[in-house]
Coordinates of C-alpha atoms and ligand atoms in Angstrom, one line a residue:
M288 CA -28.0 -124.7 64.8
Q289 CA -28.2 -121.5 62.9
F290 CA -31.0 -120.0 64.9
K291 CA -29.0 -119.4 68.0
N292 CA -27.8 -115.9 67.8
A293 CA -31.1 -114.4 66.8
L294 CA -30.5 -111.1 68.5
T295 CA -27.1 -110.3 67.2
V296 CA -28.0 -111.3 63.7
T297 CA -31.1 -109.2 63.8
A298 CA -28.9 -106.3 64.6
L299 CA -26.7 -107.1 61.7
L300 CA -29.7 -107.4 59.5
G301 CA -30.9 -104.0 60.5
A302 CA -27.5 -102.4 60.0
S303 CA -26.8 -103.9 56.6
A304 CA -30.3 -103.2 55.3
L305 CA -30.1 -99.7 56.5
A306 CA -26.7 -99.3 54.9
A307 CA -28.1 -100.5 51.6
T308 CA -31.2 -98.3 51.7
S309 CA -29.3 -95.2 52.8
S310 CA -27.0 -95.4 49.8
S311 CA -29.8 -95.4 47.3
S312 CA -33.6 -95.3 47.9
I313 CA -34.2 -98.3 45.6
A314 CA -31.5 -100.7 46.5
S315 CA -31.1 -103.4 43.8
S316 CA -29.1 -105.8 45.9
C317 CA -28.7 -106.0 49.6
S318 CA -26.3 -108.3 51.4
I319 CA -27.6 -109.6 54.7
G320 CA -24.6 -111.9 55.5
T321 CA -24.5 -115.6 55.6
T322 CA -27.4 -115.9 58.1
A323 CA -29.7 -113.1 59.2
T324 CA -32.7 -113.5 61.4
A325 CA -35.9 -111.5 61.4
T326 CA -38.1 -111.7 64.5
A327 CA -40.5 -108.9 63.7
Q328 CA -42.3 -107.3 60.7
A329 CA -40.1 -104.2 61.3
D330 CA -37.0 -106.3 60.4
L331 CA -38.7 -107.4 57.2
D332 CA -39.7 -103.9 56.3
K333 CA -36.0 -102.8 56.5
I334 CA -35.2 -105.1 53.5
A335 CA -38.4 -104.6 51.6
G336 CA -36.8 -102.0 49.5
C337 CA -34.2 -104.5 48.2
S338 CA -34.9 -106.1 44.9
T339 CA -32.4 -108.9 45.6
I340 CA -31.3 -110.1 49.0
V341 CA -28.0 -111.9 49.1
G342 CA -27.7 -114.2 52.1
N343 CA -29.8 -116.6 54.1
L344 CA -32.8 -115.2 55.8
T345 CA -34.5 -116.8 58.8
I346 CA -37.8 -115.6 60.1
T347 CA -38.7 -116.8 63.6
G348 CA -40.2 -115.7 66.9
D349 CA -43.4 -114.0 67.9
L350 CA -44.9 -112.6 64.7
G351 CA -48.6 -112.6 64.1
S352 CA -48.6 -112.2 60.4
A353 CA -45.7 -111.3 58.2
A354 CA -45.0 -110.2 54.7
L355 CA -41.8 -109.6 52.7
A356 CA -42.8 -107.0 50.2
S357 CA -41.1 -106.1 46.9
V358 CA -38.1 -108.5 47.2
K359 CA -37.8 -110.3 43.8
E360 CA -35.0 -112.7 44.5
I361 CA -33.1 -114.3 47.3
D362 CA -29.6 -115.4 46.6
G363 CA -29.7 -117.8 49.5
S364 CA -32.4 -119.6 51.4
L365 CA -35.5 -118.5 53.2
T366 CA -36.4 -120.3 56.4
I367 CA -39.5 -119.6 58.4
F368 CA -39.1 -121.6 61.6
N369 CA -40.7 -121.9 65.0
A370 CA -42.9 -118.9 64.6
T371 CA -45.8 -120.3 66.6
S372 CA -48.0 -117.3 66.5
L373 CA -47.6 -116.7 62.8
S374 CA -50.9 -117.1 61.1
S375 CA -50.1 -116.0 57.5
F376 CA -47.1 -115.2 55.5
S377 CA -46.8 -113.6 52.1
A378 CA -43.9 -112.8 49.8
D379 CA -45.7 -112.3 46.5
S380 CA -42.9 -110.6 44.6
I381 CA -40.3 -113.2 45.0
K382 CA -39.7 -115.0 41.7
K383 CA -36.6 -116.9 42.6
I384 CA -34.9 -118.4 45.6
T385 CA -31.5 -119.9 44.7
G386 CA -31.4 -122.0 47.8
D387 CA -34.2 -123.6 49.8
L388 CA -37.5 -122.5 51.0
N389 CA -38.0 -124.0 54.4
M390 CA -41.1 -123.7 56.5
Q391 CA -41.1 -125.7 59.6
E392 CA -43.0 -125.8 62.9
L393 CA -45.5 -123.1 62.3
T394 CA -48.3 -124.4 64.4
I395 CA -51.1 -121.9 63.5
L396 CA -50.0 -120.9 60.0
T397 CA -53.0 -121.2 57.7
S398 CA -51.7 -119.6 54.5
A399 CA -48.4 -119.0 52.8
S400 CA -48.4 -117.1 49.6
F401 CA -45.5 -117.0 47.2
G402 CA -47.6 -116.0 44.2
S403 CA -44.7 -115.2 41.8
L404 CA -42.3 -117.9 42.9
E405 CA -41.1 -119.8 39.8
E406 CA -37.8 -121.2 40.8
V407 CA -36.3 -122.6 43.9
D408 CA -33.8 -125.3 44.7
S409 CA -35.7 -127.2 47.4
I410 CA -39.0 -126.7 49.2
N411 CA -39.4 -128.3 52.6
L412 CA -42.7 -127.9 54.3
V413 CA -42.6 -129.7 57.6
T414 CA -45.0 -129.7 60.6
L415 CA -47.5 -127.2 59.4
P416 CA -50.6 -128.6 61.1
A417 CA -53.0 -125.7 60.2
I418 CA -51.9 -124.8 56.7
S419 CA -54.6 -124.8 54.1
T420 CA -53.1 -122.9 51.2
F421 CA -49.5 -122.8 49.9
S422 CA -49.4 -121.0 46.6
T423 CA -46.6 -120.5 44.1
D424 CA -46.1 -120.2 40.4
L425 CA -43.5 -122.9 40.5
Q426 CA -41.8 -123.9 37.2
T427 CA -38.6 -125.5 38.4
A428 CA -37.4 -127.1 41.7
N429 CA -35.0 -129.8 42.5
N430 CA -36.4 -131.3 45.6
I431 CA -39.9 -131.2 47.2
Y432 CA -40.5 -132.5 50.7
V433 CA -43.9 -132.1 52.3
S434 CA -44.4 -133.8 55.6
D435 CA -46.9 -133.6 58.4
T436 CA -49.0 -130.7 57.0
A437 CA -52.7 -130.1 56.7
L438 CA -52.5 -129.5 53.0
E439 CA -55.4 -130.9 51.1
S440 CA -53.7 -130.4 47.8
V441 CA -50.2 -130.2 46.5
E442 CA -51.4 -129.2 43.0
G443 CA -48.9 -126.3 43.3
F444 CA -46.3 -128.8 42.4
A445 CA -48.2 -130.3 39.6
T446 CA -46.5 -128.2 36.9
L447 CA -43.0 -129.5 37.7
K448 CA -41.5 -131.5 34.9
N449 CA -38.2 -132.8 36.3
V450 CA -37.1 -133.1 39.9
N451 CA -34.4 -135.0 41.9
T452 CA -36.6 -135.9 44.8
F453 CA -40.3 -135.7 45.5
N454 CA -41.4 -136.9 48.9
I455 CA -44.9 -136.4 50.2
N456 CA -45.7 -138.1 53.5
N457 CA -48.0 -137.9 56.5
N458 CA -50.3 -135.3 55.1
R459 CA -53.6 -136.7 56.3
Y460 CA -55.9 -134.5 54.4
L461 CA -54.2 -135.1 51.1
T462 CA -56.4 -137.3 48.9
S463 CA -55.3 -136.8 45.4
F464 CA -52.5 -135.6 43.2
Q465 CA -52.1 -135.3 39.5
S466 CA -48.5 -134.7 38.4
S467 CA -46.9 -133.6 35.2
L468 CA -43.5 -134.9 36.2
Q469 CA -41.6 -136.5 33.4
S470 CA -38.6 -137.6 35.3
V471 CA -37.4 -138.1 38.8
S472 CA -33.6 -138.4 39.0
D473 CA -33.5 -139.7 42.6
S474 CA -36.6 -140.8 44.3
L475 CA -40.3 -140.5 44.3
Q476 CA -42.1 -141.3 47.5
F477 CA -45.6 -141.1 48.8
S478 CA -46.6 -142.5 52.1
S479 CA -49.1 -142.2 55.0
N480 CA -51.2 -139.4 53.5
G481 CA -55.0 -139.4 53.4
D482 CA -56.6 -142.9 53.5
N483 CA -57.9 -142.7 50.0
T484 CA -55.1 -141.0 48.2
T485 CA -55.4 -141.3 44.4
L486 CA -52.3 -140.5 42.4
A487 CA -51.7 -140.0 38.7
F488 CA -48.2 -139.7 37.2
D489 CA -49.2 -140.2 33.6
D490 CA -46.3 -138.1 32.1
L491 CA -43.6 -139.8 34.1
V492 CA -41.3 -141.7 31.7
W493 CA -38.5 -142.6 34.1
A494 CA -37.6 -142.4 37.8
N495 CA -34.6 -143.6 39.7
N496 CA -36.5 -145.0 42.7
I497 CA -40.3 -145.1 43.4
T498 CA -41.8 -146.2 46.7
L499 CA -45.5 -145.9 47.3
R500 CA -47.3 -146.7 50.6
D501 CA -50.8 -146.2 51.7
V502 CA -52.1 -145.2 48.3
N503 CA -55.6 -146.1 47.1
S504 CA -55.0 -145.8 43.3
I505 CA -52.1 -145.0 41.0
S506 CA -51.7 -144.4 37.4
F507 CA -48.3 -144.6 35.7
G508 CA -49.5 -144.4 32.1
S509 CA -46.1 -143.6 30.5
L510 CA -43.6 -145.1 32.9
Q511 CA -41.0 -147.0 31.0
T512 CA -37.9 -147.3 33.2
V513 CA -37.2 -147.4 36.9
N514 CA -33.5 -147.2 37.0
A515 CA -33.1 -148.4 40.6
S516 CA -35.9 -149.8 42.8
L517 CA -39.7 -149.8 42.6
G518 CA -41.8 -150.7 45.6
F519 CA -45.5 -150.9 46.4
I520 CA -46.0 -151.6 50.1
N521 CA -49.1 -151.6 52.2
N522 CA -51.3 -149.9 49.7
T523 CA -55.1 -150.2 49.3
L524 CA -54.7 -150.4 45.5
P525 CA -57.1 -152.7 43.7
A526 CA -54.9 -152.9 40.6
L527 CA -51.4 -152.1 39.5
N528 CA -51.3 -151.4 35.8
L529 CA -47.8 -150.5 34.6
T530 CA -48.1 -151.6 31.0
Q531 CA -45.4 -149.4 29.6
L532 CA -42.7 -150.4 32.1
A533 CA -39.9 -152.3 30.4
K534 CA -37.2 -152.3 32.9
V535 CA -36.5 -152.1 36.7
G536 CA -32.8 -151.6 37.3
Q537 CA -32.8 -153.0 40.9
S538 CA -35.5 -154.5 43.0
L539 CA -39.2 -154.8 42.4
S540 CA -41.3 -155.2 45.5
I541 CA -45.1 -155.7 45.8
V542 CA -45.8 -156.4 49.4
S543 CA -48.8 -156.3 51.8
N544 CA -51.3 -154.7 49.5
D545 CA -54.4 -156.1 50.9
E546 CA -56.8 -155.2 48.2
L547 CA -54.6 -155.9 45.2
S548 CA -56.2 -158.4 42.9
K549 CA -54.8 -157.5 39.5
V550 CA -51.2 -156.8 38.3
A551 CA -50.3 -155.9 34.8
F552 CA -46.7 -155.3 34.1
T553 CA -47.2 -156.6 30.6
N554 CA -44.1 -155.1 29.0
L555 CA -41.6 -155.8 31.8
T556 CA -38.7 -157.9 30.7
A557 CA -35.9 -157.3 33.1
I558 CA -35.6 -156.8 36.8
G559 CA -32.0 -156.0 37.8
G560 CA -32.3 -157.0 41.5
G561 CA -34.6 -159.0 43.7
F562 CA -38.2 -159.6 42.7
I563 CA -40.6 -160.0 45.6
I564 CA -44.4 -160.4 45.6
A565 CA -45.6 -161.1 49.1
N566 CA -48.6 -161.0 51.4
N567 CA -51.0 -159.5 48.9
T568 CA -54.0 -161.4 50.3
Q569 CA -56.4 -160.9 47.4
L570 CA -53.9 -161.6 44.6
K571 CA -54.9 -165.0 43.3
T572 CA -54.0 -164.8 39.7
I573 CA -50.5 -163.5 39.0
D574 CA -50.5 -163.2 35.3
G575 CA -49.0 -159.8 34.8
F576 CA -45.4 -160.8 34.6
S577 CA -45.4 -163.2 31.7
K578 CA -42.7 -161.3 29.7
V579 CA -40.2 -161.1 32.5
Q580 CA -37.0 -162.8 31.3
T581 CA -34.3 -162.0 33.8
V582 CA -34.1 -161.4 37.5
G583 CA -30.8 -160.2 38.7
G584 CA -31.4 -161.2 42.4
A585 CA -33.6 -163.6 44.1
I586 CA -37.2 -164.2 43.4
E587 CA -39.8 -164.6 46.1
V588 CA -43.5 -165.0 45.6
T589 CA -45.6 -165.8 48.7
G590 CA -49.3 -165.5 49.4
N591 CA -52.6 -167.1 48.6
F592 CA -52.2 -167.2 44.8
T593 CA -53.5 -170.0 42.7
S594 CA -51.7 -169.3 39.5
L595 CA -48.4 -167.6 38.6
N596 CA -47.4 -167.1 35.0
L597 CA -43.6 -166.6 34.5
S598 CA -43.6 -168.2 31.1
S599 CA -40.7 -166.1 29.7
L600 CA -38.4 -166.4 32.7
K601 CA -35.0 -167.5 31.6
S602 CA -32.6 -166.5 34.2
V603 CA -32.7 -165.8 38.0
R604 CA -29.3 -165.0 39.4
G605 CA -30.3 -165.7 43.0
G606 CA -32.5 -168.3 44.6
A607 CA -36.2 -168.8 44.4
N608 CA -38.9 -169.2 46.9
F609 CA -42.5 -169.8 45.8
D610 CA -44.9 -170.4 48.6
S611 CA -48.6 -170.3 48.2
S612 CA -51.2 -171.2 50.8
A613 CA -53.6 -172.2 48.1
S614 CA -53.8 -175.9 47.8
N615 CA -54.4 -176.0 44.1
F616 CA -51.4 -174.0 43.1
S617 CA -49.1 -176.1 40.9
C618 CA -45.4 -176.0 41.2
D619 CA -44.9 -177.9 38.0
A620 CA -43.9 -175.0 35.7
L621 CA -41.5 -173.6 38.3
K622 CA -39.9 -176.9 38.9
K623 CA -39.3 -177.2 35.2
L624 CA -37.7 -173.8 35.2
Q625 CA -35.3 -174.9 37.9
S626 CA -34.5 -178.2 36.2
N627 CA -33.7 -176.2 33.1
G628 CA -31.1 -174.3 35.0
A629 CA -33.0 -170.9 34.9
I630 CA -32.6 -170.6 38.7
Q631 CA -28.9 -170.0 39.2
G632 CA -29.0 -169.3 42.9
D633 CA -28.4 -172.2 45.3
S634 CA -31.9 -172.4 46.7
F635 CA -35.2 -173.4 45.3
V636 CA -38.4 -173.8 47.2
C637 CA -41.8 -174.3 45.8
K638 CA -44.7 -175.1 48.1
N639 CA -48.5 -174.9 48.1
G640 CA -51.1 -175.2 50.8
A641 CA -51.3 -178.9 50.3
T642 CA -47.7 -179.7 50.7
S643 CA -45.9 -181.0 53.7
T644 CA -43.4 -179.1 55.6
S645 CA -40.6 -181.3 54.8
V646 CA -37.6 -180.4 52.7
K647 CA -35.9 -182.3 49.9
M648 CA -32.4 -181.9 48.6
S649 CA -32.4 -181.4 44.9
S650 CA -30.3 -183.7 42.9
T651 CA -28.5 -180.9 41.0
S652 CA -26.4 -179.9 43.9
S653 CA -26.3 -182.9 46.2
G654 CA -22.8 -183.7 44.9
S655 CA -21.4 -180.5 46.2
S656 CA -23.1 -180.6 49.5
K657 CA -21.2 -182.0 52.4
S658 CA -23.7 -183.0 55.0
S659 CA -26.4 -185.6 54.4
A660 CA -28.8 -185.5 57.3
T661 CA -32.4 -185.2 56.8
S662 CA -34.2 -182.2 58.2
S663 CA -37.3 -180.3 57.8
A664 CA -38.3 -176.7 57.7
S665 CA -41.5 -175.2 58.9
S666 CA -43.7 -174.1 56.2
S667 CA -44.4 -170.7 57.7
D668 CA -40.9 -169.8 58.3
D669 CA -38.7 -171.1 55.6
S670 CA -36.1 -168.5 55.4
S671 CA -35.2 -168.4 59.1
N672 CA -35.0 -172.1 59.2
A673 CA -32.9 -172.4 56.1
Q674 CA -29.6 -172.2 57.7
A675 CA -30.5 -174.8 60.2
S676 CA -31.5 -177.0 57.4
V677 CA -28.3 -177.0 55.5
S678 CA -28.4 -180.7 55.0
S679 CA -29.6 -183.0 52.4
S680 CA -32.3 -185.6 52.4
T681 CA -33.4 -188.4 50.3
S682 CA -36.7 -189.0 52.0
S683 CA -39.3 -186.7 53.2
S684 CA -40.9 -185.5 50.0
S685 CA -44.0 -187.2 51.1
K686 CA -47.6 -186.3 50.4
K687 CA -50.5 -186.4 48.3
S688 CA -50.3 -183.5 45.9
K689 CA -48.2 -184.6 43.0
G690 CA -46.5 -181.5 41.6
A691 CA -46.1 -179.9 45.0
A692 CA -43.3 -181.4 46.9
P693 CA -41.3 -178.7 48.4
E694 CA -37.7 -178.6 47.4
L695 CA -34.9 -176.8 49.2
V696 CA -31.4 -176.9 47.9
P697 CA -29.6 -175.9 51.0
A698 CA -26.8 -173.5 50.7
T699 CA -25.0 -171.1 52.9
S700 CA -26.0 -168.3 50.5
F701 CA -29.7 -168.8 51.1
M702 CA -30.0 -166.3 53.9
G703 CA -27.9 -163.8 52.0
V704 CA -30.1 -164.0 49.0
F705 CA -33.3 -163.4 50.9
A706 CA -31.8 -160.9 53.2
A707 CA -30.9 -158.8 50.2
V708 CA -34.6 -158.9 49.1
A709 CA -35.7 -157.9 52.6
V710 CA -33.3 -155.0 52.7
A711 CA -34.6 -153.8 49.4
L712 CA -38.0 -153.3 51.0
L713 CA -36.8 -150.9 53.6
Ligands
LIG9 C1 -26.4 -119.8 53.0 O1 -26.1 -120.8 53.8 C2 -25.4 -121.9 53.2 C3 -25.2 -123.0 54.2 O2 -26.4 -123.3 54.8 C4 -24.1 -121.4 52.7 O3 -23.5 -122.4 52.0 C5 -24.3 -120.2 51.8 O4 -23.1 -119.7 51.4 C6 -25.1 -119.1 52.4 N1 -25.5 -118.1 51.5 C7 -24.9 -116.9 51.5 C8 -25.3 -116.0 50.4 O5 -24.2 -116.5 52.4
LIG10 C1 -39.2 -121.8 69.6 O1 -39.6 -120.6 70.1 C2 -39.9 -120.6 71.5 C3 -40.4 -119.2 71.8 O2 -41.2 -118.6 70.9 C4 -38.6 -120.9 72.2 O3 -38.9 -120.9 73.6 C5 -38.1 -122.2 71.7 O4 -36.8 -122.4 72.3 C6 -37.9 -122.2 70.2 N1 -37.5 -123.5 69.8 C7 -36.4 -123.7 69.0 C8 -36.1 -125.1 68.6 O5 -35.8 -122.7 68.5
LIG11 C1 -62.2 -144.7 50.8 O1 -62.9 -145.0 49.6 C2 -63.8 -146.1 49.7 C3 -64.4 -146.3 48.3 O2 -63.4 -146.4 47.4 C4 -64.9 -145.7 50.7 O3 -65.8 -146.8 50.9 C5 -64.2 -145.4 52.0 O4 -65.2 -144.9 52.9 C6 -63.2 -144.3 51.9 N1 -62.5 -144.1 53.1 C7 -62.2 -142.9 53.6 C8 -61.5 -142.8 54.9 O5 -62.6 -141.9 53.0
LIG12 C1 -32.4 -144.8 45.3 O1 -31.5 -145.5 44.4 C2 -30.2 -145.4 44.8 C3 -29.4 -146.1 43.7 O2 -29.5 -145.5 42.5 C4 -29.9 -145.9 46.2 O3 -28.6 -145.8 46.5 C5 -30.8 -145.2 47.1 O4 -30.7 -145.7 48.4 C6 -32.3 -145.2 46.7 N1 -33.1 -144.4 47.6 C7 -34.3 -144.8 48.0 C8 -35.0 -143.8 48.9 O5 -34.8 -145.8 47.7
LIG13 C1 -32.8 -143.8 33.8 O1 -33.1 -144.4 32.6 C2 -33.5 -143.5 31.6 C3 -34.0 -144.3 30.5 O2 -33.1 -145.3 30.1 C4 -32.4 -142.6 31.2 O3 -32.8 -141.7 30.3 C5 -31.9 -141.9 32.5 O4 -30.8 -141.1 32.2 C6 -31.6 -142.8 33.6 N1 -31.4 -142.1 34.8 C7 -30.4 -142.3 35.7 C8 -30.4 -141.5 36.9 O5 -29.7 -143.2 35.6
LIG14 C1 -48.5 -151.6 57.1 O1 -49.2 -150.6 57.8 C2 -49.5 -151.0 59.2 C3 -50.3 -149.9 59.8 O2 -51.0 -149.1 58.9 C4 -48.2 -151.2 59.9 O3 -48.4 -151.7 61.2 C5 -47.4 -152.3 59.2 O4 -46.1 -152.4 59.8 C6 -47.2 -151.9 57.7 N1 -46.5 -153.0 57.0 C7 -45.5 -152.8 56.2 C8 -44.9 -154.0 55.5 O5 -45.0 -151.7 56.1
LIG15 C1 -54.1 -150.7 31.9 O1 -54.1 -149.3 31.4 C2 -54.4 -149.3 30.0 C3 -54.3 -147.8 29.6 O2 -53.2 -147.2 30.2 C4 -55.7 -149.8 29.7 O3 -55.9 -149.8 28.3 C5 -55.8 -151.3 30.2 O4 -57.1 -151.7 30.0 C6 -55.5 -151.3 31.6 N1 -55.4 -152.7 32.0 C7 -55.8 -153.1 33.2 C8 -55.6 -154.6 33.4 O5 -56.4 -152.4 33.9
LIG16 C1 -42.4 -152.2 25.5 O1 -41.0 -151.9 25.8 C2 -40.2 -151.7 24.6 C3 -38.8 -151.4 25.1 O2 -38.3 -152.5 25.8 C4 -40.8 -150.5 23.8 O3 -40.0 -150.3 22.7 C5 -42.2 -150.8 23.4 O4 -42.8 -149.7 22.8 C6 -43.1 -151.2 24.7 N1 -44.3 -151.7 24.2 C7 -45.5 -151.3 24.8 C8 -46.7 -151.9 24.3 O5 -45.5 -150.6 25.7
LIG17 C1 -45.7 -161.6 55.3 O1 -46.5 -161.8 56.4 C2 -46.0 -162.6 57.4 C3 -47.0 -162.8 58.5 O2 -47.7 -161.6 58.7 C4 -44.7 -162.0 57.9 O3 -44.1 -162.8 58.8 C5 -43.7 -161.8 56.7 O4 -42.6 -161.1 57.2 C6 -44.4 -161.0 55.7 N1 -43.5 -160.9 54.5 C7 -43.1 -159.8 54.0 C8 -42.2 -159.9 52.8 O5 -43.4 -158.7 54.4
LIG18 C1 -48.7 -167.0 30.2 O1 -48.9 -165.8 29.6 C2 -48.7 -165.8 28.2 C3 -48.8 -164.3 27.7 O2 -49.9 -163.7 28.2 C4 -49.7 -166.7 27.5 O3 -49.4 -166.8 26.2 C5 -49.5 -168.1 28.1 O4 -50.5 -168.9 27.6 C6 -49.7 -168.0 29.6 N1 -49.3 -169.4 30.2 C7 -50.2 -170.0 31.0 C8 -49.7 -171.3 31.5 O5 -51.2 -169.5 31.4
LIG19 C1 -56.9 -168.1 50.5 O1 -58.0 -167.7 49.7 C2 -59.2 -168.6 50.0 C3 -60.3 -168.1 49.0 O2 -59.8 -168.0 47.8 C4 -59.6 -168.4 51.4 O3 -60.6 -169.3 51.7 C5 -58.4 -168.8 52.3 O4 -58.8 -168.5 53.6 C6 -57.2 -167.9 52.0 N1 -56.1 -168.3 52.8 C7 -55.3 -167.4 53.4 C8 -54.2 -168.0 54.2 O5 -55.4 -166.2 53.2
LIG20 C1 -57.9 -172.9 42.6 O1 -59.0 -172.8 43.5 C2 -59.8 -171.6 43.4 C3 -60.8 -171.6 44.4 O2 -60.3 -171.8 45.7 C4 -60.3 -171.4 42.0 O3 -61.0 -170.1 42.0 C5 -59.2 -171.4 41.0 O4 -59.7 -171.4 39.7 C6 -58.4 -172.7 41.2 N1 -57.2 -172.5 40.3 C7 -56.7 -173.5 39.6 C8 -55.5 -173.2 38.8 O5 -57.2 -174.6 39.6

């Protein structure tokens, strides 16, 4: 840990800063070494005459309020850490920090002001339970991480256009954010913020990964491409309207969104990985994926849905599991897909609330299957029973509802296929 030798480094800081200021009254650049630690305002005053500080500066210890005056640039990182009596901090001349701005474990800090800060590599704000304002003039940053703070707003980051990562989590007073981001080259994540967080990313055209949890509403008015994975998990969203989205490079997951009743991914044609829609209790009509043609992994749709329109689907590389608890959901269209060869994976299951729990071997692969015993799988736990039911059957497709007999083409790859989808959710 770089905070260990606070005393020694403080001494260093004093010495080099003094050296710099003694040689000229307005030092332009002061080197503070790889890591220097300030534990009092007096330490900061020593470097206040420097226009540029070269080195990594850590501020920690028993400071009440602190300011770093005049300094315009830090060639290095600024870390303010474990200063538990620090109530406010300002560094209003700093325009640029080439490394990171880290603020962590500042239990009573209410305000942090970087009024001129335009450019920084990463900003990490972690465990700031009292903070109410964090101000900057931010134009560019690569990574933003805000976790466990009392911020009600992260609008200070609203002007950013392109970032690598943007992760906002566990900020319980945060209820809305409108972003100007146009691209996210690694990941965009929002989770566990205020109960009713509403988000708008209407300028975002592409992102590598997106995961949203615990969000109340979201708008992605321009989003065309998610290069890797897209996940909506455990949100209170009533609707998901991503009408510009054409492609998801890896998996698409829509899981456990209890209020979701409408999905419109009306321009989406390709999903490169697994496609899972599960446990969205209000989602009855799934008509928002009718242009999807290809799924590179497995497809799983479970819940209480009564209709599912996948009318353009031509190719699913993995297996398929459709399981609705609604008794009037019809498997006919999906069975047709399978018999047309669209489902290339070894497994195919389609069930509704009226179907029995038994399992039937499909004729397409019975020739390659070795065993021939009849078995059944529990309707509530298909995937975990799948391996045990590697067997074929001729009987058992009983029951009243015509189009709804469950079919399982057992295969050893079954678990793998669904495990891959499950992993994509993590
Ligand atoms: C600041 O610390 C980082 C490692 O944390 C190091 O790579 C870098 O060289 C340091 N900066 C300066 C100016 O010493
Ligand atoms: C935080 O500061 C307190 C004293 O102010 C010290 O006792 C503690 O060890 C510090 N914690 C870390 C992780 O540096
Ligand atoms: C969230 O918003 C709904 C209305 O959309 C409201 O009924 C509910 O009380 C809000 N919850 C909180 C915790 O603010
Ligand atoms: C983002 O996508 C990359 C692949 O491009 C993947 O390796 C990485 O694990 C993903 N990260 C998250 C947080 O989903
Ligand atoms: C993601 O896709 C967009 C649109 O095709 C492309 O411009 C961008 O370079 C891709 N990003 C990555 C990280 O692959
Ligand atoms: C959803 O959130 C609840 C608590 O808010 C948690 O217990 C549950 O594990 C979450 N489910 C998923 C799929 O993340
Ligand atoms: C989706 O959003 C577009 C505008 O972005 C709007 O015209 C359309 O009505 C919305 N559709 C749904 C189902 O909400
Ligand atoms: C749908 O996606 C295609 C790219 O696949 C794009 O050219 C087209 O403009 C999009 N249409 C709509 C209505 O968003
Ligand atoms: C859906 O909910 C059931 C029961 O709560 C759970 O066993 C299953 O793992 C959930 N599925 C997903 C994909 O989260
Ligand atoms: C599926 O959706 C397409 C496009 O919206 C529509 O033309 C078609 O009639 C729908 N099919 C069914 C069976 O509802
Ligand atoms: C499915 O939805 C119907 C109402 O549409 C409801 O009566 C039933 O309890 C739901 N079943 C489950 C398992 O959620
Ligand atoms: C299925 O039953 C529900 C009521 O439980 C009804 O709203 C829905 O229209 C029915 N769907 C079909 C396709 O028959």
